[in-house]
Coordinates of C-alpha atoms in Angstrom, one line a residue:
Chain A
M10 CA 20.1 21.4 151.8
G11 CA 19.6 22.2 155.5
T12 CA 22.7 24.8 155.3
L13 CA 21.5 26.4 151.6
S14 CA 18.9 28.8 152.4
P15 CA 16.0 29.3 149.8
E16 CA 17.2 32.0 148.6
L17 CA 20.8 30.6 147.4
A18 CA 18.9 27.7 145.9
K19 CA 17.0 29.8 144.2
W20 CA 19.8 31.7 142.5
V21 CA 21.7 28.7 141.8
V22 CA 18.8 26.5 139.5
D23 CA 18.0 29.7 137.7
A24 CA 21.7 30.1 137.4
A25 CA 22.2 27.0 136.3
Y26 CA 19.0 26.8 133.7
I27 CA 20.6 29.8 131.6
L28 CA 23.9 27.7 131.7
V29 CA 21.6 24.8 130.3
A30 CA 19.9 26.9 128.2
F31 CA 23.2 28.1 126.0
L32 CA 24.5 24.0 126.4
F33 CA 21.3 22.8 124.8
I34 CA 21.2 25.8 121.9
S35 CA 25.0 25.4 120.9
G36 CA 24.9 21.9 121.2
L37 CA 22.2 21.8 118.6
K38 CA 24.0 24.4 116.3
K39 CA 26.8 21.9 116.7
M40 CA 25.2 19.4 115.6
S41 CA 24.0 21.2 111.9
S42 CA 27.4 20.4 110.9
P43 CA 29.1 16.7 110.4
V44 CA 32.4 17.9 111.5
S45 CA 31.2 19.0 114.9
A46 CA 28.4 17.4 115.0
R47 CA 29.7 14.8 117.8
G48 CA 30.4 17.5 120.0
G49 CA 27.0 18.7 120.2
I50 CA 25.0 15.8 121.1
V51 CA 27.4 15.8 124.4
W52 CA 26.9 19.5 124.9
A53 CA 23.6 19.1 125.3
G54 CA 24.1 16.0 127.5
I55 CA 26.2 17.5 129.5
G56 CA 24.0 20.4 130.0
M57 CA 20.8 17.4 130.6
I58 CA 22.7 16.3 133.6
I59 CA 23.4 20.0 134.8
A60 CA 19.8 20.6 134.6
T61 CA 19.2 17.4 136.3
L62 CA 21.5 17.6 139.3
V63 CA 20.0 21.3 140.0
T64 CA 16.6 19.7 140.0
F65 CA 17.4 18.2 143.0
L66 CA 18.2 21.2 144.8
A67 CA 14.9 23.0 144.0
P68 CA 13.1 22.1 147.1
A69 CA 15.4 23.5 148.8
S70 CA 14.8 26.8 147.1
E71 CA 11.0 27.0 148.4
H72 CA 10.3 28.4 152.0
T73 CA 7.9 25.5 153.0
L74 CA 9.2 22.2 151.9
P75 CA 6.4 19.6 150.4
T76 CA 4.6 17.2 152.7
Y77 CA 6.4 14.0 151.4
L78 CA 9.9 15.5 150.1
A79 CA 11.8 12.4 151.9
T80 CA 9.2 10.1 150.2
N81 CA 9.2 11.7 146.7
F82 CA 12.7 12.7 146.9
G83 CA 13.8 8.4 146.9
L84 CA 10.8 7.9 144.4
V85 CA 13.1 10.1 142.3
I86 CA 16.0 9.2 142.6
I87 CA 14.4 5.2 141.8
A88 CA 12.6 6.1 138.9
I89 CA 15.4 8.2 137.0
I90 CA 17.6 4.7 138.0
L91 CA 14.7 2.8 136.4
G92 CA 14.1 4.9 133.3
G93 CA 17.4 5.1 132.4
T94 CA 19.0 2.1 132.9
L95 CA 15.9 0.7 131.0
A96 CA 16.7 3.4 128.0
W97 CA 20.3 3.0 128.2
W98 CA 19.7 -0.5 127.7
S99 CA 17.7 -0.6 124.6
G100 CA 19.5 1.9 123.1
R101 CA 22.5 0.5 123.1
R102 CA 21.7 -2.9 121.7
V103 CA 19.4 -1.7 119.3
A104 CA 20.6 -2.0 115.0
M105 CA 21.4 0.9 113.0
T106 CA 18.5 -0.7 110.5
D107 CA 15.6 0.3 113.4
M108 CA 16.9 3.8 114.6
P109 CA 14.1 5.5 113.4
Q110 CA 11.4 3.4 115.3
M111 CA 13.6 3.7 119.0
I112 CA 13.4 7.5 117.1
A113 CA 9.7 7.2 118.1
L114 CA 9.7 4.8 121.4
Y115 CA 11.9 8.0 123.1
N116 CA 9.7 11.0 121.9
G117 CA 6.6 8.9 123.0
M118 CA 8.5 8.5 126.6
G119 CA 8.9 12.1 126.7
G120 CA 5.1 12.9 125.4
G121 CA 4.0 10.6 127.7
A122 CA 6.2 12.3 130.5
A123 CA 4.8 16.0 129.3
A124 CA 0.6 15.0 130.4
A125 CA 2.6 12.9 133.3
I126 CA 2.5 16.1 134.5
A127 CA 0.1 17.7 133.8
A128 CA -2.1 14.8 134.8
V129 CA -0.6 15.8 138.2
E130 CA -1.3 19.3 138.0
L131 CA -4.6 18.7 137.6
Y132 CA -5.2 15.9 139.4
A133 CA -3.6 17.8 142.4
G134 CA -6.4 20.9 141.2
K135 CA -4.3 23.3 142.2
S136 CA -5.1 26.3 141.3
H137 CA -3.7 28.6 138.7
S138 CA -4.9 31.5 136.2
L139 CA -7.2 30.7 133.4
V140 CA -4.0 31.4 130.7
F141 CA -1.9 29.0 132.7
T142 CA -4.7 25.6 133.3
T143 CA -5.3 26.3 129.7
L144 CA -1.9 25.8 128.7
A145 CA -1.5 22.9 130.7
V146 CA -4.5 21.7 129.2
I147 CA -3.4 21.3 125.6
G148 CA 0.1 20.6 126.5
A149 CA -2.0 17.4 128.4
L150 CA -3.7 16.6 125.2
I151 CA -0.6 16.9 122.7
G152 CA 1.2 15.2 124.9
A153 CA -1.0 12.1 125.7
I154 CA -1.6 12.2 121.6
S155 CA 3.0 11.7 121.1
F156 CA 2.8 9.3 123.8
S157 CA 0.1 7.1 122.2
G158 CA 0.9 7.7 118.7
S159 CA 4.4 7.5 118.3
G160 CA 3.7 3.7 120.3
I161 CA 1.7 2.8 117.0
A162 CA 4.7 4.5 115.2
F163 CA 7.0 2.5 117.0
G164 CA 4.4 -0.8 116.5
K165 CA 4.5 -0.7 113.1
L166 CA 8.0 -0.2 111.3
Q167 CA 8.7 -2.8 114.5
G168 CA 6.5 -4.6 112.0
L169 CA 4.0 -5.2 115.5
I170 CA 1.3 -4.1 113.9
K171 CA 0.9 -5.1 110.2
K172 CA -2.0 -3.4 108.8
S173 CA -3.4 -0.1 108.2
F174 CA -6.6 -0.2 109.9
R175 CA -9.3 2.1 108.0
F176 CA -13.0 2.4 107.7
R177 CA -15.3 4.2 106.7
G178 CA -16.2 7.7 107.9
Q179 CA -12.8 7.5 110.1
Q180 CA -12.1 10.9 109.6
V181 CA -15.3 11.8 111.0
F182 CA -15.1 10.0 114.1
N183 CA -11.5 11.2 114.5
L184 CA -13.0 14.9 114.2
L185 CA -15.5 13.8 116.7
L186 CA -12.8 12.9 119.1
L187 CA -10.9 15.2 118.6
A188 CA -13.8 17.7 119.1
S189 CA -15.6 15.5 122.2
V190 CA -11.4 15.9 124.1
V191 CA -11.9 19.9 123.1
V192 CA -15.3 20.1 125.1
I193 CA -13.5 18.1 127.8
G194 CA -11.1 20.0 127.8
I195 CA -12.6 23.2 127.8
A196 CA -15.0 22.2 131.4
L197 CA -11.8 21.3 132.7
V198 CA -10.3 25.2 132.7
S199 CA -13.4 26.7 132.8
G200 CA -13.9 25.3 136.8
F201 CA -17.2 23.5 135.1
N202 CA -16.3 20.0 135.6
A203 CA -13.1 19.4 137.5
T204 CA -13.5 16.4 138.8
P205 CA -11.1 13.5 139.2
T206 CA -13.1 12.3 136.5
A207 CA -13.3 14.1 134.4
V208 CA -9.5 14.6 134.4
T209 CA -9.6 10.9 133.9
L210 CA -12.2 10.8 130.9
F211 CA -9.8 13.4 129.2
F212 CA -6.7 11.8 129.5
V213 CA -8.3 8.1 128.1
V214 CA -9.6 10.7 124.9
A215 CA -6.7 12.0 124.3
L216 CA -5.1 8.6 124.3
I217 CA -7.3 6.4 121.8
L218 CA -6.8 9.8 119.4
G219 CA -3.6 9.3 119.5
I220 CA -4.2 5.7 118.4
T221 CA -6.8 6.2 115.6
M222 CA -5.0 9.7 114.3
T223 CA -1.8 7.3 113.8
V224 CA -3.0 3.6 112.6
P225 CA -4.6 4.9 108.8
I226 CA -1.1 6.3 107.8
G227 CA 1.2 3.8 106.2
G228 CA 4.2 2.6 106.9
A229 CA 5.9 5.2 104.3
D230 CA 5.0 8.2 105.5
M231 CA 6.4 7.1 109.1
P232 CA 9.3 9.3 108.6
V233 CA 7.6 12.7 108.5
V234 CA 4.5 11.2 111.6
I235 CA 7.8 10.5 113.7
S236 CA 8.8 14.2 113.2
L237 CA 5.5 16.1 113.3
Y238 CA 5.1 14.0 117.1
N239 CA 8.8 15.2 117.7
A240 CA 8.0 18.9 117.0
L241 CA 4.2 18.4 119.3
T242 CA 6.9 16.1 122.2
G243 CA 8.3 19.7 122.3
L244 CA 5.6 22.1 121.8
A245 CA 4.1 19.7 125.6
V246 CA 7.2 20.2 127.2
A247 CA 7.4 24.3 126.5
F248 CA 3.8 24.8 127.5
E249 CA 4.3 22.4 130.9
G250 CA 7.4 24.6 131.1
L251 CA 4.9 27.6 131.0
V252 CA 2.8 25.8 133.6
L253 CA 6.3 25.1 136.1
Q254 CA 7.7 28.3 135.6
N255 CA 10.6 26.6 134.2
P256 CA 12.7 28.4 131.7
A257 CA 15.3 25.5 130.7
M258 CA 11.9 23.7 129.6
I259 CA 10.2 26.1 128.2
I260 CA 13.9 27.1 126.1
A261 CA 14.2 23.4 125.5
G262 CA 10.6 22.3 124.1
T263 CA 10.2 25.4 122.2
V264 CA 13.7 25.1 120.1
V265 CA 12.8 22.0 119.5
G266 CA 9.1 22.4 118.5
S267 CA 10.2 25.2 116.0
A268 CA 12.5 23.5 114.9
G269 CA 10.8 20.1 114.4
T270 CA 8.5 21.3 112.6
L271 CA 10.5 22.9 110.2
L272 CA 12.1 18.9 110.0
T273 CA 8.7 17.9 109.5
Q274 CA 7.7 19.9 106.6
L275 CA 11.1 19.7 104.8
M276 CA 10.9 15.8 104.8
A277 CA 6.7 16.3 103.6
K278 CA 8.4 18.7 100.9
A279 CA 10.3 16.4 100.1
M280 CA 8.2 13.4 99.4
N281 CA 6.4 16.0 97.3
R282 CA 2.9 15.7 99.8
S283 CA 1.8 18.1 102.3
L284 CA 1.2 17.6 106.0
A285 CA -2.3 17.6 105.4
N286 CA -2.4 15.0 103.4
V287 CA 0.0 12.6 104.9
L288 CA -2.3 12.8 107.6
F289 CA -5.8 12.7 106.8
A290 CA -5.5 11.1 102.9
G291 CA -3.9 7.2 103.9
F292 CA -2.0 7.2 101.0
G293 CA 1.6 5.9 101.7
E294 CA 0.5 2.3 101.6
S295 CA -0.9 0.4 98.0
S296 CA -2.8 3.2 97.7
G297 CA -4.7 1.2 94.8
A298 CA -4.0 0.1 90.7
A299 CA -2.4 3.7 90.1
S300 CA -1.0 1.9 86.9
G301 CA 0.5 4.7 84.9
P302 CA 1.3 4.2 80.8
V303 CA 4.2 2.0 81.7
T304 CA 4.8 -0.7 79.1
G305 CA 7.5 -3.1 78.3
T306 CA 9.4 -5.9 80.8
Q307 CA 11.9 -6.0 82.8
K308 CA 15.1 -7.4 81.6
P309 CA 17.0 -10.1 84.3
I310 CA 21.3 -10.1 84.0
E311 CA 23.6 -12.0 85.8
A312 CA 25.3 -11.2 88.4
S313 CA 29.0 -11.9 86.8
D314 CA 27.5 -9.2 83.6
A315 CA 26.6 -6.6 86.1
G316 CA 30.1 -7.1 88.1
V317 CA 31.8 -6.3 84.9
M318 CA 30.0 -3.8 83.7
M319 CA 31.2 -2.2 86.9
A320 CA 34.2 -3.2 87.2
F321 CA 35.5 -1.7 83.3
G322 CA 33.2 1.2 84.2
Q323 CA 34.9 5.1 85.3
K324 CA 32.1 5.9 87.7
V325 CA 29.6 4.5 89.1
I326 CA 26.3 5.5 91.2
I327 CA 25.3 3.7 94.0
V328 CA 21.6 4.5 94.9
P329 CA 20.7 2.8 98.3
G330 CA 17.4 2.7 99.4
Y331 CA 15.2 0.9 102.4
G332 CA 15.5 -2.6 100.8
L333 CA 19.3 -2.1 101.9
A334 CA 18.7 -1.1 105.6
V335 CA 16.2 -4.6 105.9
A336 CA 19.1 -6.7 104.5
Q337 CA 21.3 -5.1 106.2
A338 CA 23.7 -5.1 103.2
Q339 CA 25.1 -1.6 104.3
H340 CA 29.0 -3.5 105.3
K341 CA 28.7 -5.1 101.9
V342 CA 27.3 -2.5 99.7
W343 CA 30.9 -0.8 101.1
E344 CA 33.2 -3.4 100.7
L345 CA 32.0 -3.8 97.2
A346 CA 32.4 0.1 96.8
Q347 CA 36.3 -0.1 98.2
L348 CA 36.8 -2.9 95.6
L349 CA 35.7 -0.9 92.5
Q350 CA 38.2 2.5 93.6
S351 CA 40.5 0.0 94.0
R352 CA 40.6 -0.6 90.6
G353 CA 40.4 3.5 90.0
V354 CA 36.3 3.4 89.2
T355 CA 34.9 6.7 90.5
V356 CA 32.2 5.1 93.6
K357 CA 30.2 8.0 94.5
F358 CA 26.5 7.1 97.3
A359 CA 23.2 9.3 96.0
I360 CA 20.5 9.8 99.0
H361 CA 17.5 10.7 98.3
P362 CA 15.9 13.2 100.4
V363 CA 12.9 10.5 101.6
A364 CA 14.9 7.1 101.3
G365 CA 14.5 5.0 104.3
R366 CA 12.2 5.6 107.0
M367 CA 13.7 8.9 107.9
P368 CA 15.6 11.1 106.1
G369 CA 19.0 11.1 106.9
H370 CA 18.5 6.6 107.2
M371 CA 20.1 5.9 104.4
N372 CA 23.0 8.0 105.8
V373 CA 23.3 6.5 109.0
L374 CA 23.6 3.2 108.1
L375 CA 26.0 3.7 105.6
A376 CA 28.1 5.7 107.9
E377 CA 27.1 2.6 110.3
A378 CA 29.6 0.1 107.6
G379 CA 32.6 2.7 107.1
V380 CA 31.8 5.1 104.4
P381 CA 33.2 8.7 104.6
Y382 CA 30.5 11.3 104.6
D383 CA 32.5 13.2 101.0
L384 CA 31.5 9.8 99.2
I385 CA 28.0 11.1 99.6
A386 CA 25.8 13.3 98.2
D387 CA 22.4 14.3 97.9
L388 CA 20.0 14.9 95.2
E389 CA 21.2 18.4 94.0
E390 CA 25.2 17.9 94.0
I391 CA 24.5 14.2 92.3
N392 CA 21.3 14.8 90.0
A393 CA 23.4 16.9 86.8
E394 CA 26.2 13.4 87.6
F395 CA 24.0 10.4 86.3
E396 CA 24.6 11.3 82.8
T397 CA 28.4 11.1 83.3
A398 CA 27.5 7.7 84.9
D399 CA 28.8 4.6 83.3
V400 CA 26.3 2.7 86.1
A401 CA 24.0 3.8 88.5
L402 CA 23.3 0.7 90.6
I403 CA 20.1 1.3 92.3
I404 CA 19.7 -1.6 95.7
G405 CA 16.2 -1.6 97.4
A406 CA 15.1 2.0 96.5
N407 CA 11.6 2.2 94.5
D408 CA 10.1 5.5 94.1
V409 CA 12.6 8.0 94.3
V410 CA 14.2 7.0 91.3
N411 CA 10.9 6.6 89.6
P412 CA 10.7 8.9 86.3
V413 CA 7.3 8.3 86.0
A414 CA 7.1 11.2 89.2
R415 CA 8.4 13.7 86.0
T416 CA 6.1 12.4 83.4
D417 CA 2.5 10.8 84.9
K418 CA 0.0 14.1 86.1
S419 CA -2.0 11.2 87.6
S420 CA 0.7 9.3 90.0
P421 CA 0.4 10.0 93.2
I422 CA 3.7 10.8 93.7
Y423 CA 3.5 12.8 90.6
G424 CA 5.9 16.1 91.3
M425 CA 7.8 14.6 94.4
P426 CA 12.0 15.4 93.2
I427 CA 13.7 11.7 92.4
L428 CA 17.0 10.7 91.8
N429 CA 17.5 10.6 88.2
A430 CA 18.8 7.4 88.1
D431 CA 17.9 6.2 84.4
K432 CA 20.4 9.1 82.6
A433 CA 22.9 6.5 84.0
N434 CA 24.3 5.1 81.0
N435 CA 23.5 1.8 82.5
V436 CA 20.6 1.2 85.4
I437 CA 21.1 -1.8 87.7
V438 CA 18.3 -2.7 90.0
I439 CA 18.6 -5.3 92.6
K440 CA 15.5 -5.7 93.8
R441 CA 13.1 -8.7 95.3
G442 CA 11.0 -9.8 93.1
Q443 CA 9.1 -8.2 90.3
G444 CA 6.5 -7.0 92.1
Q445 CA 5.6 -3.1 93.1
G446 CA 7.2 -0.7 95.7
F447 CA 6.2 0.2 98.8
S448 CA 3.7 2.5 97.7
G449 CA 1.9 0.9 95.2
I450 CA 3.1 2.4 91.7
E451 CA 4.8 1.0 89.2
N452 CA 8.4 1.5 88.6
G453 CA 8.9 2.8 85.4
L454 CA 12.9 2.7 85.3
F455 CA 12.7 -1.1 85.8
Y456 CA 11.0 -0.8 82.2
L457 CA 13.7 1.2 80.1
D458 CA 15.4 -0.5 78.0
N459 CA 18.9 0.3 79.2
T460 CA 18.1 -1.4 82.6
R461 CA 18.9 -4.5 84.0
M462 CA 17.4 -6.4 86.9
L463 CA 19.3 -8.3 89.5
Y464 CA 17.0 -10.1 91.2
G465 CA 17.3 -11.3 95.0
D466 CA 17.7 -9.4 98.5
A467 CA 20.0 -6.7 99.0
Q468 CA 22.5 -8.9 101.2
G469 CA 23.1 -12.2 98.3
A470 CA 22.7 -10.2 95.3
V471 CA 25.5 -7.4 96.5
N472 CA 28.1 -10.1 97.8
Q473 CA 27.3 -11.7 94.0
L474 CA 28.4 -8.4 92.2
I475 CA 31.4 -8.6 95.4
Q476 CA 32.3 -12.1 93.7
A477 CA 31.9 -11.2 90.0
V478 CA 34.3 -8.1 90.3
K479 CA 37.1 -9.8 92.0
S480 CA 36.9 -12.3 89.5
V481 CA 37.2 -10.3 87.1
G482 CA 41.4 -9.9 88.9
Chain B
M24 CA 10.4 33.6 139.1
I25 CA 8.8 34.6 135.0
D26 CA 5.0 36.0 134.4
G27 CA 3.3 36.7 131.6
F28 CA 4.6 38.8 128.7
I29 CA 8.1 37.8 129.8
A30 CA 7.7 34.1 129.5
I31 CA 5.9 34.8 126.1
Y32 CA 9.0 36.8 124.6
I33 CA 11.3 33.6 126.3
F34 CA 8.6 31.4 124.1
M35 CA 8.9 33.4 120.8
L36 CA 12.6 34.1 120.8
A37 CA 13.3 30.4 121.3
A38 CA 11.0 29.4 118.5
F39 CA 12.9 31.7 116.2
T40 CA 15.7 30.1 117.1
G41 CA 15.3 26.8 116.9
Y42 CA 13.9 27.6 113.4
E43 CA 17.6 29.6 112.7
V44 CA 19.6 26.3 114.1
I45 CA 18.0 24.1 111.7
S46 CA 17.1 25.9 108.7
R47 CA 21.2 25.2 107.4
V48 CA 21.2 21.4 108.4
P49 CA 22.4 19.0 105.8
V50 CA 19.9 16.3 104.8
I51 CA 22.2 13.4 105.6
L52 CA 22.1 14.8 109.2
H53 CA 18.5 14.9 109.5
T54 CA 18.0 11.4 111.3
P55 CA 20.9 12.5 113.8
L56 CA 19.7 16.3 114.5
M57 CA 16.0 14.9 114.9
S58 CA 17.1 11.7 117.0
G59 CA 19.3 14.9 119.2
S60 CA 16.3 17.0 119.0
N61 CA 14.5 13.7 121.0
F62 CA 16.9 14.3 123.0
V63 CA 17.0 18.1 123.7
H64 CA 13.2 17.3 124.7
G65 CA 14.1 14.4 127.6
I66 CA 14.4 18.2 129.1
V67 CA 10.6 17.4 130.5
L68 CA 12.3 15.7 133.4
V69 CA 12.8 18.3 135.3
G70 CA 10.0 18.9 135.4
A71 CA 8.4 15.8 135.9
M72 CA 11.2 15.7 139.0
Y73 CA 8.9 19.0 140.1
A74 CA 5.7 16.9 140.1
L75 CA 6.9 14.4 141.9
F76 CA 8.3 15.9 144.5
H77 CA 5.7 18.1 145.1
A78 CA 3.0 15.2 144.8
N79 CA 0.6 15.1 147.7
S80 CA -1.2 11.8 147.3
T81 CA -0.8 7.9 146.0
L82 CA -2.0 8.6 142.7
E83 CA -0.3 12.0 142.1
Q84 CA 3.1 9.9 143.6
V85 CA 2.1 6.6 141.3
I86 CA 1.9 9.1 137.7
G87 CA 5.0 11.3 138.9
F88 CA 6.2 8.4 139.5
I89 CA 5.8 7.3 135.7
G90 CA 6.7 10.5 134.2
V91 CA 9.8 11.0 135.8
V92 CA 11.1 6.9 134.4
L93 CA 9.1 8.2 130.7
A94 CA 11.3 11.1 130.8
A95 CA 14.4 9.7 132.5
G96 CA 14.2 7.4 129.4
N97 CA 13.4 10.1 126.7
A98 CA 16.3 12.0 128.0
V99 CA 19.0 8.7 128.6
G100 CA 18.0 7.0 125.5
G101 CA 17.5 10.0 123.0
Y102 CA 21.1 11.0 124.5
V103 CA 22.3 6.7 123.5
V104 CA 21.0 6.8 119.7
T105 CA 21.9 10.6 118.6
E106 CA 25.4 9.5 120.2
R107 CA 25.6 6.3 118.4
M108 CA 24.7 8.2 115.3
L109 CA 27.3 10.1 115.2
E110 CA 30.2 9.2 116.6
M111 CA 29.9 7.4 112.6
F112 CA 30.4 9.9 110.8
K113 CA 33.6 10.5 109.7
S114 CA 35.2 12.6 106.6
S115 CA 37.1 10.1 104.5
G116 CA 40.7 12.2 106.3
Q117 CA 39.5 11.3 109.7
K118 CA 39.2 7.7 109.0
K119 CA 42.5 7.5 107.3
R120 CA 44.4 9.5 109.7
A121 CA 42.4 6.9 111.9
G122 CA 44.6 4.3 110.4
G123 CA 41.4 3.4 108.3
H124 CA 39.7 0.9 110.4
H125 CA 37.2 -1.2 107.5

């Protein structure tokens, strides 16, 4: 570093950040098509490596070097190795079914890092203009909420937190927390009370708010919440980037903030819920006895009969849901599909936008099993085809095929676009038992005349179907 | 480096960019894309590094250190899981060419 003039170092850093911004944006663009997606993450990864390496030069661009630079240099390297190794190890070994909570976890870490940047700035009492201090404080608030909120989302999806804690006046309580954190924030910004104690109090309340905001939200709504926190982290990063005058952070953070907001809206729309509804209504888990006018009985079927029905069909559409993920049945399902294909049966997979725990979650699982993506259709593509299908095979999906959403105005899912599985000539539903689904809503599909229930967990039931189709010969 | 209105211009243009880039994404890529954008905000690492470089007290060093650990976790973890997911997306044609794996 000794030979590098501050001007040259600054030029190198600035020029590198332009390249980084280019690599990030083109990377995300490539990720929006299945053909180029793999290359997209590699581009963005190269951008990240360049950004990290060149940032080691950043202190050399200042005319007065930071006081404890040597020590801090060592600390930075140790911290990167520590955090990077832990994340690499956990990211390598996590099962595909557990992807949503891992994304929540890594996202929370990003939010926490943004909050930490603000904390260093605030504790150091560095003098910024009013605007930049405000940005630092807002970024700190958002980052801290994203950090603790994502932690709760992780805990819920991982099964560490089983209950949704709700009490009377919870929203008023949250509102009071928000009000108090805003008041402390204003005190910090205005310089009225910018003491370390006030800074600590600010972060403690912000972290608690993230927790109390997230605990009442049910598991079914978690995809929307994770997506929202992802967008929020992006925004927090952008704000801290403005404070640090770092264009790479501003651009990358803002792009993620706006893309994430759009993605969150798409998801909420696919579930026929408004974002406010997801955050404040506390539905998503047994909202109560919303039993509509569902009549009739569930009619069971033996695996052998179901196997024959599919083996002699022309077209089978498979509708996977979260039950498939829980049972890790994606490989078995693909085996069944290939078996049917070899008999000349047309097999397609129909994926609802919110099947599983995240949009596209099912696609990832099927891809893991080796299902080519051109066999996988989404709601708009496939819905007209159900009428021509001999069998619709529902594996661990529930609300996304519930025809009640079309007819029953009193149902919480009324108006949600669903897969028209009930239009198929025969419907076979693989389900663990007679209970209600994740949302606690009775499913009209299970009681239709053309529906047969195959009870059992997805893995076992599909295995039986495979044997049944094989024995047809 | 950048100040005032220039920063706001960057902010605004980047916001439109993010919106446009994602608006044509098929549903099948939503999870990988969320994961990919999660990786991209791992750029917070450079900010955390900056904060730790300039830490002037033990408290700042501790917070800065935690910040860099978390940010590195965000970046590396985000990359690993996104890459693992995208690796699996192949069309029937690509599978046949690859000798069809099961």
